[in-house]
Tab-separated table of C-alpha atoms in Angstrom:
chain	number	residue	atom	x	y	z
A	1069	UNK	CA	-3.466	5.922	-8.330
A	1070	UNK	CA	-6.441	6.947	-6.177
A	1071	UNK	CA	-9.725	4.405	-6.491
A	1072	UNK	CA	-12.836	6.502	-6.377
A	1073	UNK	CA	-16.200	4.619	-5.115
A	1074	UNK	CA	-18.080	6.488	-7.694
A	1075	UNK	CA	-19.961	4.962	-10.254
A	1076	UNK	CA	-17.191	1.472	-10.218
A	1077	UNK	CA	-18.528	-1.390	-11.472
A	1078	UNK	CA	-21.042	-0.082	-13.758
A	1079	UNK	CA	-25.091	0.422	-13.246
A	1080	UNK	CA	-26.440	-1.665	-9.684
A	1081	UNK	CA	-29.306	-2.367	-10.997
A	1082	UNK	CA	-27.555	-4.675	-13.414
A	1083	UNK	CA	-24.974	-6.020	-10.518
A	1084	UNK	CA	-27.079	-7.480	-7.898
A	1085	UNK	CA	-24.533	-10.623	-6.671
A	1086	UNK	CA	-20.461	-10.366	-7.849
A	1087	UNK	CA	-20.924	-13.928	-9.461
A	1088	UNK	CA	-19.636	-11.966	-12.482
A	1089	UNK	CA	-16.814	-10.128	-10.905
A	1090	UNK	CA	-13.809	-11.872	-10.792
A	1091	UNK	CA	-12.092	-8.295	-8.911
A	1092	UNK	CA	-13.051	-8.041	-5.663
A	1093	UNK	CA	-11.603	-3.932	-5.822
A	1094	UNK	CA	-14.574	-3.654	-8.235
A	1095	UNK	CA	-16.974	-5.340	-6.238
A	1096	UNK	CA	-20.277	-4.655	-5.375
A	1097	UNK	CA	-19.538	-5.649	-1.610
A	1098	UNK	CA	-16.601	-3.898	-1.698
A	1099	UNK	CA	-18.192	-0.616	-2.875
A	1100	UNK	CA	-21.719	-1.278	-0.319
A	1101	UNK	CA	-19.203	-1.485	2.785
A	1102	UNK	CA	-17.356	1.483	1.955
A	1103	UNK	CA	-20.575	3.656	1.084
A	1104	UNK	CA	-22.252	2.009	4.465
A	1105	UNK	CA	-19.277	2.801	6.933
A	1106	UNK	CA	-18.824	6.764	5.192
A	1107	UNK	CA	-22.520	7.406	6.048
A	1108	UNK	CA	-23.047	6.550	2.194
A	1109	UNK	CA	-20.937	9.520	1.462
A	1110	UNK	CA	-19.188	9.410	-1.734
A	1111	UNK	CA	-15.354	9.479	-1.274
A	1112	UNK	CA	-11.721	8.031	-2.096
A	1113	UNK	CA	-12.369	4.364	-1.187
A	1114	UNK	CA	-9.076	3.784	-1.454
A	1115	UNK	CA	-5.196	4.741	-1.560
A	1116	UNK	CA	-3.247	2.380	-4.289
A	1117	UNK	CA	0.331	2.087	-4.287
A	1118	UNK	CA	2.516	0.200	-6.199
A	1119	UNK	CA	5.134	-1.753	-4.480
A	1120	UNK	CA	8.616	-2.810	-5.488
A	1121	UNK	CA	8.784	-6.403	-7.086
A	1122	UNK	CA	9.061	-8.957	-3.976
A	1123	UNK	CA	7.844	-6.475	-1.630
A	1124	UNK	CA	3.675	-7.014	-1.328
A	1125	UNK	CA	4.281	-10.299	0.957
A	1126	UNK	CA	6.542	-8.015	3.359
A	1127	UNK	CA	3.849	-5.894	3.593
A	1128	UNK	CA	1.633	-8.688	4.775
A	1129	UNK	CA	3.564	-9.767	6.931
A	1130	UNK	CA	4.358	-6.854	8.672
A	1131	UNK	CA	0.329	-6.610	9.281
A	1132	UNK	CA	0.181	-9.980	10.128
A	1133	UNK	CA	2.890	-9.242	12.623
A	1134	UNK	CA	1.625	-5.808	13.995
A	1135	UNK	CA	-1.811	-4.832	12.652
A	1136	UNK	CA	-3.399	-8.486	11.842
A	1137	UNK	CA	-6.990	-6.906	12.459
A	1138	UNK	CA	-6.373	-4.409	9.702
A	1139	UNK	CA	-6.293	-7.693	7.192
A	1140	UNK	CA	-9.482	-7.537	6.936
A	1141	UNK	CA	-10.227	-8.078	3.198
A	1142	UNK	CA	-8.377	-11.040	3.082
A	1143	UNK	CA	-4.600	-12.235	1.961
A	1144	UNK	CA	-2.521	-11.158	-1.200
A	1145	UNK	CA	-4.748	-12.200	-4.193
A	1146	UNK	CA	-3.251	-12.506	-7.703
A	1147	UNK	CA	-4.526	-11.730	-10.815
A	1148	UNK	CA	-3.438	-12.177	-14.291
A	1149	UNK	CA	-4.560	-9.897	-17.313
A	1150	UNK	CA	-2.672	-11.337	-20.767
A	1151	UNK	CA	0.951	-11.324	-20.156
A	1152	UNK	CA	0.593	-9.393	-17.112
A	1153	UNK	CA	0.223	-10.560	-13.835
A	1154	UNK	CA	-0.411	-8.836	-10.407
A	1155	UNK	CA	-0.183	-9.622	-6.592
A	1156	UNK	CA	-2.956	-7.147	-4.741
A	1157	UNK	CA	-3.064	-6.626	-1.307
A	1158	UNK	CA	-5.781	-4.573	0.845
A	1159	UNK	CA	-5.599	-3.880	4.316
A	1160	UNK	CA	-7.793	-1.469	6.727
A	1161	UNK	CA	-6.195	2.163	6.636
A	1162	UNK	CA	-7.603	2.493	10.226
A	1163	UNK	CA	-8.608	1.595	13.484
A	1164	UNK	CA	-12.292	2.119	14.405
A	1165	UNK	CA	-12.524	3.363	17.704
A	1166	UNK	CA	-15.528	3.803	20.794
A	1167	UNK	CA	-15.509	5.196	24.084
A	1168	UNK	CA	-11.709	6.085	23.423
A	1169	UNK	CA	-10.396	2.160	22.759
A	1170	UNK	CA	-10.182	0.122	19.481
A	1171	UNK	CA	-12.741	-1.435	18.199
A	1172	UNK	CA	-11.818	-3.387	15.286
A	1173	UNK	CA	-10.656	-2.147	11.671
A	1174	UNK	CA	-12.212	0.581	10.092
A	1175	UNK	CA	-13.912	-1.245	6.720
A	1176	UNK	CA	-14.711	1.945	4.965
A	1177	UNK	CA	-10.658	3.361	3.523
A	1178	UNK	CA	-8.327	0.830	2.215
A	1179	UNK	CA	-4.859	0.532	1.227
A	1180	UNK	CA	-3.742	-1.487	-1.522
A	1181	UNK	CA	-0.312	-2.660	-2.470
A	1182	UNK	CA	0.492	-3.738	-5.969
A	1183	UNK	CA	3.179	-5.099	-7.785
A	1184	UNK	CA	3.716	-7.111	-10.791
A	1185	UNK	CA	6.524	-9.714	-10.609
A	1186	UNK	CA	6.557	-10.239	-14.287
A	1187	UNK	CA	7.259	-6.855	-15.195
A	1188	UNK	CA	10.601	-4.586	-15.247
A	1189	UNK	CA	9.413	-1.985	-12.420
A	1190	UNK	CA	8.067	1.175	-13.601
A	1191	UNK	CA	6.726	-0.257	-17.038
A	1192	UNK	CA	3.419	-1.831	-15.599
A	1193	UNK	CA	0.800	0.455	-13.364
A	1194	UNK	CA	-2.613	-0.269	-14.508
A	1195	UNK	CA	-4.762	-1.851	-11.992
A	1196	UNK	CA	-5.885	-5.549	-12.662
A	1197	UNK	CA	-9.123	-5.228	-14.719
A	1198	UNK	CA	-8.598	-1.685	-16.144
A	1199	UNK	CA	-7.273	-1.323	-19.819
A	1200	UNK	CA	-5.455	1.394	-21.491
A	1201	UNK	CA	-7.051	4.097	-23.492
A	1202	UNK	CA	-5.001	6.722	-25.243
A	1203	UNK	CA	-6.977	10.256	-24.795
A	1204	UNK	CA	-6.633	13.599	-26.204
A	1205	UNK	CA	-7.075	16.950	-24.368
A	1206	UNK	CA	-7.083	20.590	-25.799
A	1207	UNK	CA	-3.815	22.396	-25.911
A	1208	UNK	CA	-5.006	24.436	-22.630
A	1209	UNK	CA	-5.057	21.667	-20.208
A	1210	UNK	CA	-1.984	20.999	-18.646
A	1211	UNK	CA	-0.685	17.499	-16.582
A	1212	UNK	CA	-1.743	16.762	-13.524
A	1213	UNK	CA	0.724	14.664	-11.386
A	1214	UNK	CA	-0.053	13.166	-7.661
A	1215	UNK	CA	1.379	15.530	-5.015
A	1216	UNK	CA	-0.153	14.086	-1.440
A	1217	UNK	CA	-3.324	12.360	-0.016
A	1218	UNK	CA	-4.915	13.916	3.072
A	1219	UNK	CA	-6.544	11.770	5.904
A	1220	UNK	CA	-8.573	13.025	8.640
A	1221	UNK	CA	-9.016	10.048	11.552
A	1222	UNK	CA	-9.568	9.681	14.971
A	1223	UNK	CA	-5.976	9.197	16.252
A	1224	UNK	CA	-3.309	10.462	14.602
A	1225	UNK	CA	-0.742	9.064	16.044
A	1226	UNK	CA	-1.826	5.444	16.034
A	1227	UNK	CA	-2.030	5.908	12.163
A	1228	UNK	CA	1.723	6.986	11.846
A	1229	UNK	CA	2.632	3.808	14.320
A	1230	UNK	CA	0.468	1.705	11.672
A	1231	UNK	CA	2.317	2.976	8.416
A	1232	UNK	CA	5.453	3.084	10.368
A	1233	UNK	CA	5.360	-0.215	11.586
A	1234	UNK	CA	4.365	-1.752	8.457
A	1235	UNK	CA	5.867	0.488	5.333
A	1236	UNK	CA	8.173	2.146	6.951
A	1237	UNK	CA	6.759	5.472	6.475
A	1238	UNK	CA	7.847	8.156	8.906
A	1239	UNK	CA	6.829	11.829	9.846
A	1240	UNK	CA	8.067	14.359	7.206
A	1241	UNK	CA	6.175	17.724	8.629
A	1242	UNK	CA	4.666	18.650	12.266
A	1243	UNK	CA	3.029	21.899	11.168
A	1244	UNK	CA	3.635	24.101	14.126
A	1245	UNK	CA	4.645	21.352	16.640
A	1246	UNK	CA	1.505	19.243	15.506
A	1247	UNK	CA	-0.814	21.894	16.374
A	1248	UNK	CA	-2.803	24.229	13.928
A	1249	UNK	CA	-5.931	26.505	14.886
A	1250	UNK	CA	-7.902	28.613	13.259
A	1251	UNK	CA	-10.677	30.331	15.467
A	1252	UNK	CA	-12.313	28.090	17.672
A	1253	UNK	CA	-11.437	24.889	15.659
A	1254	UNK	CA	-7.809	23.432	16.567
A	1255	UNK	CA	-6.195	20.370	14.814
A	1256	UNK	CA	-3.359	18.374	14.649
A	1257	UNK	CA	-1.386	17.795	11.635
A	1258	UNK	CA	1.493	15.267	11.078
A	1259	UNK	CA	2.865	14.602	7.028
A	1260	UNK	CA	4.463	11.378	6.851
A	1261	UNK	CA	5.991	10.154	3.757
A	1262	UNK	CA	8.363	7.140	3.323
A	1263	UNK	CA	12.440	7.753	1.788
A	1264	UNK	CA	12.846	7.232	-1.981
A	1265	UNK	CA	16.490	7.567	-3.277
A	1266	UNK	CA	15.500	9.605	-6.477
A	1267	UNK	CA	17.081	13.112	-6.477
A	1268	UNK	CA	15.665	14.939	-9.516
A	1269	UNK	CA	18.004	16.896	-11.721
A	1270	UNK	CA	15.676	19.230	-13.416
A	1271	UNK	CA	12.163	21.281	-12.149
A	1272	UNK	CA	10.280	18.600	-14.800
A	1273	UNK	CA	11.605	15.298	-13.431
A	1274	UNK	CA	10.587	17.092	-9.824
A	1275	UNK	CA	7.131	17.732	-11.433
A	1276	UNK	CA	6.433	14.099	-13.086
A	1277	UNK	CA	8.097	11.801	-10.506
A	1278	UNK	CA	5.775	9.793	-7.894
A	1279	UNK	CA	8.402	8.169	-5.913
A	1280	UNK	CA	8.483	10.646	-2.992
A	1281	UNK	CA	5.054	10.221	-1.207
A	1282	UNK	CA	3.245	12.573	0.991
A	1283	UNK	CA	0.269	11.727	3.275
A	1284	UNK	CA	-0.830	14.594	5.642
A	1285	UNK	CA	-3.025	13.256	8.728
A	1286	UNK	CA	-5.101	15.327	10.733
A	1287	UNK	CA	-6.860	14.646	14.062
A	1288	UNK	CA	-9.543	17.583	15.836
A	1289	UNK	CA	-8.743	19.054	19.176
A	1290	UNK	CA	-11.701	20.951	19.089
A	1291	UNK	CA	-15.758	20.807	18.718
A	1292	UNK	CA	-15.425	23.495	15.556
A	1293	UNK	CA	-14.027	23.042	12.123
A	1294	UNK	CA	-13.619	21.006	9.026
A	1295	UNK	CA	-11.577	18.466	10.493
A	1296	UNK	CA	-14.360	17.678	13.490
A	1297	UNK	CA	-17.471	18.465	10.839
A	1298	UNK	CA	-15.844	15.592	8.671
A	1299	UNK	CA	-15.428	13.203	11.288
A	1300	UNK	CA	-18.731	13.736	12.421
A	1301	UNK	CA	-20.667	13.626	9.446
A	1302	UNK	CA	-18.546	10.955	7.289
A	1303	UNK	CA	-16.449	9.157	9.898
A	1304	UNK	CA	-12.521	8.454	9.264
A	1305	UNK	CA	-11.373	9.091	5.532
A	1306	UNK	CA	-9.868	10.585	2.994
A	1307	UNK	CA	-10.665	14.325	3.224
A	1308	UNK	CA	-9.078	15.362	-0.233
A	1309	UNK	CA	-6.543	14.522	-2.563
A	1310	UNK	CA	-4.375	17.680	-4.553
A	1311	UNK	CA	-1.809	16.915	-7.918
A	1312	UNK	CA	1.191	19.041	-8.995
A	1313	UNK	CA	0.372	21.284	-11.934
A	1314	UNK	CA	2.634	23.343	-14.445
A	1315	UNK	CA	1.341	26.479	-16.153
A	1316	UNK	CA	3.208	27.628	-18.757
């Protein structure tokens, strides 16, 4: 459920205003203020997840409560697509900061909440605007199935507060007491994750279920390193994104 920047919404040339749009995820102003704030790096815009029924306007509120800055796309907007209808929130993932202090949200990574009240949970995942197509791969690919998300960002710690505060997400992993180095360059990595109640009772329910999620965060120590090269070059973001695989 990861929304790649590249090539959404079609040719530019033929989308100069989004009179036409009626998604603002797949918006032309959407897509210029992520490219503009990552440098106009390509990327992972964005980090979708879908919510319990009910449980999008919690999430609001808990920004509105503790991270109101990070609203800064605007409140829950609701779309309906036939029969289906969805409640879509985006929020800030981050903090921008200067000179060591906030400064404001970070307009270039998103996170977006979606559920669909009309819908038994589970049953409904497409995002609002995209329709299903049934494809067919050669017998030698195998599935691919969303393992964890890793973020690279100026303060780690603030960033678990933020999910904490508002999802309820907690800390999962501190590699090494929060500390890993490699030669010169020197990180610090935290996994949060928030609590499902599944408990899988076989190796392929392990493999296919999404439930349990996993989002590694890393912050540089040092002047040396992919961590500090990405936040120098790019700025705050999703550094890469990795999927469960079985080989037979």
């Amino acid at each position: 459920n990861n929304n790649n920047n590249n090539g959404v919404n079609g040719n530019n040339e033929n989308h100069t205003n989004d009179v036409d749009e009626p998604y603002f995820h797949f918006s032309i102003d959407r897509v210029s203020q992520f490219l503009t704030q990552q440098n106009n790096r390509e990327g992972f815009s964005t980090l979708v997840f879908v919510s319990p029924n009910n449980k999008v306007n919690q999430i609001f509120k808990s920004y509105q409560q503790n991270h109101s800055d990070l609203l800064s796309f605007g409140d829950i907007r609701t779309y309906t697509q036939g029969s289906t209808t969805a409640n879509v929130l985006d929020v800030s993932a981050y903090y921008k900061h200067e000179n060591g202090k906030r400064a404001g949200p970070d307009v270039g990574t998103s996170l977006r909440f979606v559920e669909f009240p009309n819908s038994s949970e589970g049953t409904q995942t497409l995002l609002p605007g995209l329709v299903h197509v049934d494809a067919e791969f050669p017998s030698t690919v195998c599935e691919a199935f969303s393992d964890h998300w890793v973020s690279n960002v100026d303060d780690r710690t603030e960033f678990i507060k933020i999910l904490g505060e508002t999802v309820g997400f907690s800390s999962k992993v501190d590699f090494n007491a929060g500390v890993v180095a490699a030669g010169e360059a020197r990180i610090e990595s935290t996994v949060i994750g928030n609590n499902p109640s599944f408990v899988a009772n076989s190796p392929k329910e392990a493999l296919q279920n999404n439930s349990q999620i996993y989002l590694p965060i890393n912050n540089a120590l040092s002047e040396a390193g992919h961590v500090h090269l990405f936040l120098k070059e790019i700025g705050q973001g999703i550094q890469h994104i990795a999927s469960r695989v079985h080989i037979n």
